[in-house]
Amino acid sequence: VGAGGDGTLALLAGQLPQGTALIPMPMGTENLLARYYKYSREAEDVLATIRRGEAMKIDAGRANGRLFLVMVTAGFDAEVVRAMHLTRRGHINRLSYAGPLWRAIRRYAFPVINAEMENAAPVSSAKLVGADTNGTAAKSGASSTTQSIRTSGCWMMAFNLPCYAASLPIEPEANGNDGQLDLINLTYGSVIAGLRYLMALPGGRHLKRSDVFRFQATKIWWSSLSRVPYQIDGDYAGRLPVQIEVLPDHVTLLRPAS
């Protein structure tokens, strides 16, 4: 039983032998996986799941050797997580991110991140699937059978599950049982661009923007000429480059008994 947030559960899954049955007990700042699968934090419910829960397998991801269950991102949000990591003292809540967020707004320069994907395909073959370092979209003839794709932008996110902090629907079609990671690239880099992406989230309007590119892949590499942080399931993990891969059916959960 992982009593904590998504980072705690991912750490537990990475330390135990594959096939060990896990139950999230959501007690962290963010509990995205537990909320998605409707796990309860009540002790009686956890006990009922231990006794009667049925096993189910979900995909996991691995970033530079570290397991994750929900997502890995690089860019502005990872800079906020990094700032929190540097100043954190004990338990935190959502208000604890106010200072690190303001610091990132004032200081983050939005450097370009380069992505290379293997066994990859754009989610929609009609979409633009590339961008140069100035944020200018470039047409591509890639089809659904594309094996290798390169793209670049200022916000990179790879999802195993369709979850993000504050329930923001950034990649609503991610699926933890399809053997793929869902990458979304938000091309333009500035606070104003970030606010525009944020305002377009309701109804999935951001997915229709010409500067938002979506892919599915089994392996992803992110790099940058600048010092860009990345975060894994809400925890600061280091600086780029990072190699990301999907691990199909890697983690066993017990379904909530309720």
Coordinates of C-alpha atoms in Angstrom, one line a residue:
V1 CA 0.0 0.0 0.0
G2 CA 1.5 3.3 -1.1
A3 CA 0.3 6.0 1.4
G4 CA 1.2 9.3 -0.3
G5 CA 1.1 10.9 -3.7
D6 CA 2.0 9.8 -7.2
G7 CA 5.7 10.1 -6.6
T8 CA 5.4 7.8 -3.6
L9 CA 3.5 5.2 -5.6
A10 CA 6.0 5.3 -8.5
L11 CA 8.9 5.0 -6.1
L12 CA 7.3 1.9 -4.5
A13 CA 6.5 0.3 -7.9
G14 CA 10.2 0.9 -8.9
Q15 CA 11.6 -0.8 -5.8
L16 CA 9.3 -3.9 -5.6
P17 CA 9.6 -6.9 -7.9
Q18 CA 7.5 -6.7 -11.0
G19 CA 4.0 -8.3 -10.4
T20 CA 3.7 -7.2 -6.8
A21 CA 0.1 -6.0 -6.3
L22 CA -0.1 -2.3 -5.3
I23 CA -2.8 -0.2 -3.8
P24 CA -2.6 3.6 -3.8
M25 CA -3.7 5.2 -0.5
P26 CA -4.0 8.9 -1.7
M27 CA -2.5 11.1 1.0
G28 CA -0.2 13.3 -1.1
T29 CA -0.5 16.8 -2.5
E30 CA -1.5 15.4 -5.9
N31 CA -3.1 11.9 -6.2
L32 CA -3.7 11.7 -10.0
L33 CA -3.5 8.0 -10.4
A34 CA -5.7 7.3 -7.4
R35 CA -8.3 9.9 -8.5
Y36 CA -8.3 8.4 -12.0
Y37 CA -9.0 4.9 -10.8
K38 CA -11.2 6.1 -7.9
Y39 CA -9.2 4.9 -4.9
S40 CA -10.2 6.0 -1.5
R41 CA -7.9 7.1 1.3
E42 CA -10.2 5.6 4.0
A43 CA -8.6 2.7 5.9
E44 CA -11.7 0.6 5.7
D45 CA -11.8 0.9 1.9
V46 CA -8.1 0.1 1.6
L47 CA -8.7 -3.0 3.7
A48 CA -11.7 -4.0 1.5
T49 CA -9.5 -3.7 -1.6
I50 CA -6.8 -5.8 0.0
R51 CA -9.3 -8.5 0.6
R52 CA -11.5 -8.4 -2.5
G53 CA -9.7 -6.2 -5.1
E54 CA -9.1 -7.9 -8.5
A55 CA -5.6 -7.5 -10.1
M56 CA -5.2 -5.3 -13.2
K57 CA -2.1 -4.5 -15.1
I58 CA -1.3 -1.0 -16.4
D59 CA 1.6 0.4 -18.4
A60 CA 4.4 2.3 -16.8
G61 CA 7.1 4.5 -18.2
R62 CA 10.8 4.9 -17.4
A63 CA 12.8 8.1 -17.7
N64 CA 16.6 7.9 -17.4
G65 CA 16.1 4.6 -15.4
R66 CA 13.4 6.0 -13.1
L67 CA 9.9 4.6 -13.1
F68 CA 6.8 6.8 -13.6
L69 CA 3.1 5.9 -13.8
V70 CA 1.4 9.2 -14.8
M71 CA 3.7 11.5 -16.8
V72 CA 7.0 13.2 -17.4
T73 CA 7.3 16.8 -18.5
A74 CA 10.1 19.3 -19.4
G75 CA 9.9 23.0 -19.5
F76 CA 8.0 25.7 -17.4
D77 CA 6.1 23.4 -15.1
A78 CA 9.2 21.3 -14.4
E79 CA 10.9 24.6 -13.5
V80 CA 8.2 25.2 -10.9
V81 CA 8.7 21.7 -9.5
R82 CA 12.4 22.3 -9.4
A83 CA 12.0 25.5 -7.5
M84 CA 9.7 23.8 -5.0
H85 CA 12.3 21.0 -4.6
L86 CA 15.0 23.5 -3.7
T87 CA 12.9 25.3 -1.1
R88 CA 10.7 22.5 0.3
R89 CA 10.8 21.9 4.0
G90 CA 8.5 19.1 5.1
H91 CA 4.9 18.6 3.9
I92 CA 3.4 20.9 1.2
N93 CA 0.1 21.8 -0.2
R94 CA -1.0 23.5 -3.4
L95 CA -0.5 26.9 -1.9
S96 CA 3.1 26.0 -1.4
Y97 CA 3.6 26.3 -5.2
A98 CA 2.7 30.0 -5.3
G99 CA 6.3 31.2 -4.6
P100 CA 8.0 28.8 -7.0
L101 CA 5.3 29.6 -9.7
W102 CA 6.0 33.4 -9.4
R103 CA 9.7 32.7 -9.5
A104 CA 9.4 30.7 -12.7
I105 CA 7.2 33.4 -14.3
R106 CA 9.9 36.0 -13.6
R107 CA 12.9 34.0 -14.5
Y108 CA 12.2 31.1 -16.9
A109 CA 13.4 31.8 -20.4
F110 CA 11.5 29.1 -22.3
P111 CA 14.4 27.5 -24.2
V112 CA 13.7 25.2 -27.1
I113 CA 13.4 21.4 -26.4
N114 CA 14.2 18.9 -29.1
A115 CA 12.3 15.6 -29.2
E116 CA 13.0 12.5 -31.2
M117 CA 10.6 9.6 -31.1
E118 CA 10.9 6.0 -32.1
N119 CA 8.0 3.7 -33.2
A120 CA 6.0 6.9 -33.4
A121 CA 3.0 8.3 -35.2
P122 CA 1.2 11.6 -35.1
V123 CA -2.2 11.3 -33.5
S124 CA -3.7 12.9 -36.6
S125 CA -1.9 12.6 -39.9
A126 CA -3.6 15.8 -41.0
K127 CA -1.8 17.8 -38.3
L128 CA 1.4 19.7 -38.6
V129 CA 4.1 17.5 -36.9
G130 CA 7.1 19.7 -36.7
A131 CA 8.4 23.1 -35.7
D132 CA 11.7 25.0 -36.1
T133 CA 13.5 26.6 -33.3
N134 CA 11.7 29.9 -33.9
G135 CA 8.3 28.2 -33.3
T136 CA 7.3 28.3 -37.0
A137 CA 5.3 25.2 -37.9
A138 CA 6.6 23.0 -40.7
K139 CA 4.5 20.6 -42.8
S140 CA 5.3 16.9 -42.8
G141 CA 4.1 14.1 -44.9
A142 CA 4.2 11.6 -41.9
S143 CA 1.5 9.0 -41.9
S144 CA 0.1 6.7 -39.2
T145 CA 2.9 4.3 -40.0
T146 CA 5.7 6.7 -39.2
Q147 CA 8.5 5.1 -37.3
S148 CA 10.8 8.0 -36.4
I149 CA 9.7 11.6 -35.8
R150 CA 11.6 14.7 -34.7
T151 CA 9.9 17.9 -33.4
S152 CA 10.8 20.8 -31.2
G153 CA 9.0 23.3 -29.0
C154 CA 9.1 24.9 -25.6
W155 CA 6.7 22.7 -23.6
M156 CA 7.1 18.9 -23.8
M157 CA 4.9 16.4 -22.0
A158 CA 4.6 12.6 -22.2
F159 CA 1.6 11.0 -20.6
N160 CA 0.9 7.4 -19.6
L161 CA -2.4 8.4 -18.1
P162 CA -4.7 11.3 -19.0
C163 CA -4.0 13.1 -15.8
Y164 CA -2.4 16.4 -14.8
A165 CA -2.3 18.6 -11.7
A166 CA -5.5 20.5 -10.9
S167 CA -7.3 18.1 -13.2
L168 CA -6.2 20.1 -16.3
P169 CA -7.1 18.0 -19.4
I170 CA -3.9 18.5 -21.3
E171 CA -3.8 15.1 -23.0
P172 CA -7.3 13.6 -22.5
E173 CA -6.8 10.6 -24.8
A174 CA -3.8 9.0 -23.1
N175 CA -4.4 5.4 -22.2
G176 CA -2.5 3.4 -19.6
N177 CA -3.2 0.1 -21.4
D178 CA -2.2 0.7 -25.0
G179 CA 1.6 0.2 -24.8
Q180 CA 2.2 3.8 -26.0
L181 CA 3.2 7.1 -24.5
D182 CA 1.3 10.2 -25.6
L183 CA 3.5 13.1 -26.3
I184 CA 2.1 16.7 -26.6
N185 CA 4.3 19.5 -27.8
L186 CA 3.2 23.1 -27.1
T187 CA 5.4 25.1 -29.5
Y188 CA 5.5 28.7 -28.3
G189 CA 7.4 29.7 -25.3
S190 CA 6.3 32.7 -23.2
V191 CA 4.1 33.3 -20.2
I192 CA 1.5 34.9 -22.5
A193 CA 1.6 31.8 -24.7
G194 CA 1.1 29.6 -21.6
L195 CA -1.9 31.6 -20.6
R196 CA -3.4 31.1 -24.1
Y197 CA -2.8 27.4 -23.9
L198 CA -4.4 27.4 -20.4
M199 CA -7.5 29.3 -21.6
A200 CA -7.9 26.9 -24.5
L201 CA -8.0 23.8 -22.3
P202 CA -11.8 23.7 -21.6
G203 CA -13.5 21.6 -24.3
G204 CA -10.1 20.5 -25.6
R205 CA -9.8 23.6 -27.8
H206 CA -6.0 23.6 -27.3
L207 CA -5.8 20.3 -29.3
K208 CA -7.2 22.1 -32.4
R209 CA -4.5 24.8 -32.3
S210 CA -1.9 24.8 -35.2
D211 CA 0.9 25.1 -32.7
V212 CA 0.0 22.1 -30.6
F213 CA 1.4 18.7 -31.9
R214 CA 0.5 15.3 -30.6
F215 CA 2.2 11.9 -31.1
Q216 CA 2.2 8.4 -29.8
A217 CA 5.5 6.6 -29.4
T218 CA 7.3 3.8 -27.4
K219 CA 10.6 5.7 -27.0
I220 CA 11.3 9.4 -26.7
W221 CA 14.5 11.4 -26.3
W222 CA 14.4 15.1 -25.1
S223 CA 17.4 17.3 -25.3
S224 CA 18.2 21.0 -25.3
L225 CA 21.1 23.4 -25.8
S226 CA 20.1 25.0 -22.5
R227 CA 19.7 23.7 -19.0
V228 CA 16.1 22.5 -19.0
P229 CA 14.6 20.7 -16.0
Y230 CA 12.3 17.8 -16.2
Q231 CA 9.9 16.3 -13.6
I232 CA 8.5 12.8 -13.1
D233 CA 5.0 12.3 -11.5
G234 CA 5.3 15.7 -9.7
D235 CA 8.9 15.2 -8.5
Y236 CA 12.0 17.0 -9.8
A237 CA 14.2 14.5 -11.6
G238 CA 17.1 16.5 -13.1
R239 CA 18.1 18.3 -16.3
L240 CA 17.8 17.2 -19.9
P241 CA 18.7 15.1 -21.8
V242 CA 16.3 12.4 -20.8
Q243 CA 15.4 9.1 -22.5
I244 CA 11.8 7.9 -22.0
E245 CA 10.3 4.5 -22.8
V246 CA 7.0 2.7 -22.2
L247 CA 6.9 -0.5 -20.2
P248 CA 3.7 -2.3 -21.2
D249 CA 1.7 -4.1 -18.5
H250 CA 4.5 -3.4 -16.0
V251 CA 2.6 -2.5 -12.9
T252 CA -0.1 -4.6 -11.1
L253 CA -2.8 -2.7 -9.2
L254 CA -5.7 -4.1 -7.2
R255 CA -9.0 -2.6 -8.4
P256 CA -10.9 -0.7 -5.7
A257 CA -13.3 -3.1 -4.1
S258 CA -16.1 -0.5 -4.1

